[in-house]
mmCIF file of C-alpha atoms in Angstrom:
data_model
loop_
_atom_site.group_PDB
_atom_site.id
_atom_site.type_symbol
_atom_site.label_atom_id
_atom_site.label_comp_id
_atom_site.label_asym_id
_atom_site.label_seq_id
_atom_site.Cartn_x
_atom_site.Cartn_y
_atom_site.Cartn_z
ATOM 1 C CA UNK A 1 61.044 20.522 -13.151
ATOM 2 C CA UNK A 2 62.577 22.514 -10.780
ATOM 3 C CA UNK A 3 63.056 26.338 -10.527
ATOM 4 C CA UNK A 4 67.117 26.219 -11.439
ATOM 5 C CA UNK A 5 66.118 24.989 -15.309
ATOM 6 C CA UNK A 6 64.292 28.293 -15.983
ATOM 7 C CA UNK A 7 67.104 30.741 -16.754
ATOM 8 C CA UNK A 8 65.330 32.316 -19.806
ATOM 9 C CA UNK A 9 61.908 34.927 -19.920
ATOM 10 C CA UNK A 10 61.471 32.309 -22.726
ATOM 11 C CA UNK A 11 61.631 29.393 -20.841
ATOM 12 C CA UNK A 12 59.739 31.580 -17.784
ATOM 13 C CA UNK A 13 56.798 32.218 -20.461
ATOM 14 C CA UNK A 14 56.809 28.469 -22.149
ATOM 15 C CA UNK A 15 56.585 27.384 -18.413
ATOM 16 C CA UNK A 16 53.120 29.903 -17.811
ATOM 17 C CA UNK A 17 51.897 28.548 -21.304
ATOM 18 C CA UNK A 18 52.425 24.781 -20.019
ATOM 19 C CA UNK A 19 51.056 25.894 -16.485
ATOM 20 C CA UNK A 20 47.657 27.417 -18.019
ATOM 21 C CA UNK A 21 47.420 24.931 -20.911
ATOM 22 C CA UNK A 22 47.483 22.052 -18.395
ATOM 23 C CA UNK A 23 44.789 23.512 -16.124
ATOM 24 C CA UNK A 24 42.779 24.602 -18.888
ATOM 25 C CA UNK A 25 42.877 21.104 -20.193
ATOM 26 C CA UNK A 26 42.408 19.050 -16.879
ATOM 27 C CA UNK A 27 39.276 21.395 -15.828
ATOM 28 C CA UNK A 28 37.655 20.906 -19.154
ATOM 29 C CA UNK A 29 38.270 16.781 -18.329
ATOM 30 C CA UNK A 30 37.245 17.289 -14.868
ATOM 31 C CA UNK A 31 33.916 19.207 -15.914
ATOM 32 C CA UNK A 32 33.040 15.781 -18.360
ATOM 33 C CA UNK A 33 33.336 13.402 -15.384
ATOM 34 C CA UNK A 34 31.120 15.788 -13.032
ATOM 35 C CA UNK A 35 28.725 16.290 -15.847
ATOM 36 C CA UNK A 36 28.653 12.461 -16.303
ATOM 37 C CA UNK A 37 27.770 11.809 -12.761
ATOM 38 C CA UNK A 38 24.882 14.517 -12.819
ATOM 39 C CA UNK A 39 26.569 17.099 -10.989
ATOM 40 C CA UNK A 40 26.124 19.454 -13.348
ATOM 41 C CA UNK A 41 26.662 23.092 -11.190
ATOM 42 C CA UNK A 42 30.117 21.715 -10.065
ATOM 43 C CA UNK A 43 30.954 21.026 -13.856
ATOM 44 C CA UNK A 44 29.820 24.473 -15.159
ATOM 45 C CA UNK A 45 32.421 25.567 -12.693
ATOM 46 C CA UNK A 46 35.035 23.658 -13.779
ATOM 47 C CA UNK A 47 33.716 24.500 -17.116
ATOM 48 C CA UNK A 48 34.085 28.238 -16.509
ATOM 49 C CA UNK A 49 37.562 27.521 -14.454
ATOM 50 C CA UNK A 50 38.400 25.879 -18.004
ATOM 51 C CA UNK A 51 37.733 29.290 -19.953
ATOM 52 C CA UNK A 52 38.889 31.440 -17.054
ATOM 53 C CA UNK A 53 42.393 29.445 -17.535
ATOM 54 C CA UNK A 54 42.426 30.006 -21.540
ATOM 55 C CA UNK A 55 41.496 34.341 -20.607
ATOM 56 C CA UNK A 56 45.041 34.018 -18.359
ATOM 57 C CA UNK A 57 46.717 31.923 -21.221
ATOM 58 C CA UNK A 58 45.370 34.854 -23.564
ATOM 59 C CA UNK A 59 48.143 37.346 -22.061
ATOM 60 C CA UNK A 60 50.763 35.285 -22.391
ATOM 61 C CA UNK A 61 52.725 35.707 -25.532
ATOM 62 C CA UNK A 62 52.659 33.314 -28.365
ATOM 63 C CA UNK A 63 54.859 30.531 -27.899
ATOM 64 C CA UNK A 64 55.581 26.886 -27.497
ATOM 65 C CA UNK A 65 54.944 24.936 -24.014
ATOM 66 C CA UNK A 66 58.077 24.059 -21.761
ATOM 67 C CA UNK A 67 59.033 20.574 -22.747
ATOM 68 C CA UNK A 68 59.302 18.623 -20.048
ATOM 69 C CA UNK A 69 57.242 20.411 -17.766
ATOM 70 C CA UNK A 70 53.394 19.260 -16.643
ATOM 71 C CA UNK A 71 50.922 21.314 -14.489
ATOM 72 C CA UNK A 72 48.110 19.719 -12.894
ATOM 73 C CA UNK A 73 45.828 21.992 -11.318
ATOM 74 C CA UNK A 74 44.378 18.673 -9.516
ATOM 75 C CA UNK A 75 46.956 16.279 -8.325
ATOM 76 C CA UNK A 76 45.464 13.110 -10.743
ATOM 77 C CA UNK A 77 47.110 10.497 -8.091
ATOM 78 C CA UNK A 78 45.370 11.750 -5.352
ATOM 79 C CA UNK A 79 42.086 10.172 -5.393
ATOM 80 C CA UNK A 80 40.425 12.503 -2.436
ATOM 81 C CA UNK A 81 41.179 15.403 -4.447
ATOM 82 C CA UNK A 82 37.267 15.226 -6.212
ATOM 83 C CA UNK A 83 33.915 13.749 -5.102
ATOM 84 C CA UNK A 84 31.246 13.968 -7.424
ATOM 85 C CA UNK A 85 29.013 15.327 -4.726
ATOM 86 C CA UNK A 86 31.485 18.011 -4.566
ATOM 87 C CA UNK A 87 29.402 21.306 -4.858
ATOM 88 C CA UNK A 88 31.418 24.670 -6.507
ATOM 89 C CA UNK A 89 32.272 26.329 -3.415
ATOM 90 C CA UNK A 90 35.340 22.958 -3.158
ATOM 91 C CA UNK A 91 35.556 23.650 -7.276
ATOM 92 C CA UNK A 92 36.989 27.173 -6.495
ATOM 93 C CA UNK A 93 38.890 25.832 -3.656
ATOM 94 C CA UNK A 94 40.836 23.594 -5.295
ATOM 95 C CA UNK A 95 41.625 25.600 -8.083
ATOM 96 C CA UNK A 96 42.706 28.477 -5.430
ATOM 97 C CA UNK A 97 44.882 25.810 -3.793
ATOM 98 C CA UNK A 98 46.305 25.659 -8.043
ATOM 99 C CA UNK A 99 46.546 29.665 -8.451
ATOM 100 C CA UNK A 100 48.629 28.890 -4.635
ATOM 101 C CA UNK A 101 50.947 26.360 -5.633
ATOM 102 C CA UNK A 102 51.587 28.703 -9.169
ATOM 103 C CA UNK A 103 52.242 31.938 -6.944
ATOM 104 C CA UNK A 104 54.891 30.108 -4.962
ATOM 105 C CA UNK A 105 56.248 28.533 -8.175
ATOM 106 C CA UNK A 106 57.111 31.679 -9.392
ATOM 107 C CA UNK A 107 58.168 33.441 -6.711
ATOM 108 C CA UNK A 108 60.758 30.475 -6.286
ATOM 109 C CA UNK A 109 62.310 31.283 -9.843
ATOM 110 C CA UNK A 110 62.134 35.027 -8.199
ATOM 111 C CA UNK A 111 64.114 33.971 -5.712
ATOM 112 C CA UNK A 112 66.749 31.936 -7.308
ATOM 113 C CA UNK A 113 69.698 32.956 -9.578
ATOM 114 C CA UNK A 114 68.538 33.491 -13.059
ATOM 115 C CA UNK A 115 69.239 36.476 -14.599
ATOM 116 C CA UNK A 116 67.457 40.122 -13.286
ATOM 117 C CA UNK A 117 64.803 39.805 -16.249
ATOM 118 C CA UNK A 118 64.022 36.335 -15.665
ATOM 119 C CA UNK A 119 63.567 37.626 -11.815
ATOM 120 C CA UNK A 120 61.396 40.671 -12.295
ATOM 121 C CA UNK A 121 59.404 38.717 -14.949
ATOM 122 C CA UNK A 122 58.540 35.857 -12.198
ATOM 123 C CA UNK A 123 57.893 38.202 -9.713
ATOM 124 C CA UNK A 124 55.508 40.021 -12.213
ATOM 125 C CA UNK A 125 53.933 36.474 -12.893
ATOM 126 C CA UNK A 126 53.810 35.603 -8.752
ATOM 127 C CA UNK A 127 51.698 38.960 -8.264
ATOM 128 C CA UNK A 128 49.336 37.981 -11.385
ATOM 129 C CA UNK A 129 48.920 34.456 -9.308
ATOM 130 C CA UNK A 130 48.166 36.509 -6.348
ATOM 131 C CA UNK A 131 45.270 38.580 -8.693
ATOM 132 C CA UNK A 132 44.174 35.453 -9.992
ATOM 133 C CA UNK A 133 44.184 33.892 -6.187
ATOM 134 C CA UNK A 134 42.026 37.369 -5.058
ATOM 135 C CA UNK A 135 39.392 36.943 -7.974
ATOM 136 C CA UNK A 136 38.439 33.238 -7.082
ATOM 137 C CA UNK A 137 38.419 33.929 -3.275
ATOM 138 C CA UNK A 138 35.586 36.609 -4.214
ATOM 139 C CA UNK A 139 34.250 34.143 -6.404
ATOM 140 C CA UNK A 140 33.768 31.741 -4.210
ATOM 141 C CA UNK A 141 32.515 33.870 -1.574
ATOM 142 C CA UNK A 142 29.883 34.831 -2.860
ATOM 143 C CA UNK A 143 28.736 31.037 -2.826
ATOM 144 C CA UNK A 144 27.273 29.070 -0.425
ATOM 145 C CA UNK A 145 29.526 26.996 1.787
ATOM 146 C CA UNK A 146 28.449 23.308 1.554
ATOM 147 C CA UNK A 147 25.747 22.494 3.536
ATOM 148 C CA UNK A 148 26.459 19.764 6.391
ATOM 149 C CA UNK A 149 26.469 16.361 4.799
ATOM 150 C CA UNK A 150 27.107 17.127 0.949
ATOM 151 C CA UNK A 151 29.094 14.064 0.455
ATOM 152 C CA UNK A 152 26.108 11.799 1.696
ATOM 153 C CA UNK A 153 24.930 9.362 -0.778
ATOM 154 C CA UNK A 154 21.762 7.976 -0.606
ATOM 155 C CA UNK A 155 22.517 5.481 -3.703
ATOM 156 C CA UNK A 156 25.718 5.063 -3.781
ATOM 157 C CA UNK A 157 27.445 3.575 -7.402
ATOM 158 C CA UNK A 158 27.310 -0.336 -7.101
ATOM 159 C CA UNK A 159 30.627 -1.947 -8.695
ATOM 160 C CA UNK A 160 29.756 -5.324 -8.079
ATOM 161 C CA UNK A 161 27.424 -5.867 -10.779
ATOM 162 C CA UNK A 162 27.434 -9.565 -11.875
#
């Protein structure tokens, strides 16, 4: 969808609903699969992303989604996006790279041609990206940064079980 579409503070607040929704929904997916491959920090973090998403959703007023419209927080065709060595410190990156690609979402509708309320109400949105981008930098740094090697595997899955 792109930014010309959203010419309403209706349509501006369906499309945060969809955008938080659809994170919510894919961290609480990607928390299973770590949690099924025994990584279990990494999917408490996605976990807590998960919840973190449905506290930004909680602001939003009530409404439908934007129809149409999907949010990934995690691109699902890339397939280097996750590891299930990953360790929390990449969790919080990734979803940074989300709150990111959200900020500059907005701040495109900002900058288009939609009406003055529709502006000021994306830019409001941007800078509550930028908050949201601020709280999981401190987040994260207050991690450890993966140690050399994380994504070495000393028994790697075998897929060619006969």
């Amino acid at each position: 969808m792109n930014h010309a579409t959203i010419t309403t503070t209706d349509a501006l607040h369906a499309a945060r609903r969809t955008m938080e929704e659809g994170a919510a929904e894919q961290y609480d997916d990607i928390a299973e699969s770590f949690a099924a491959a025994n990584n279990e920090e990494t999917a408490a973090i996605f976990r807590d992303l998960a919840e973190w998403e449905r506290g930004n959703r909680g602001t939003a007023p009530d409404g439908p989604v934007l129809a149409g419209f999907n949010w990934y927080a995690i691109d699902p065709g890339d397939p280097d996006a996750l590891h299930y060595l990953m360790r929390p410190y990449h969790a919080l990156k990734l979803a940074m790279a989300n709150e990111r690609r959200a900020k500059a979402f907005f701040e495109g509708i900002a900058a288009g041609d939609a009406g003055a309320d529709v502006q000021a109400l994306a830019r409001d949105l941007a800078a509550r990206e930028q908050d949201h981008l601020d709280q999981l930098r401190a987040w994260r740094d207050r991690l450890p940064a993966p140690e050399e090697g994380w994504d070495d595997d000393l028994d790697p899955p075998r897929f060619d079980m006969e």
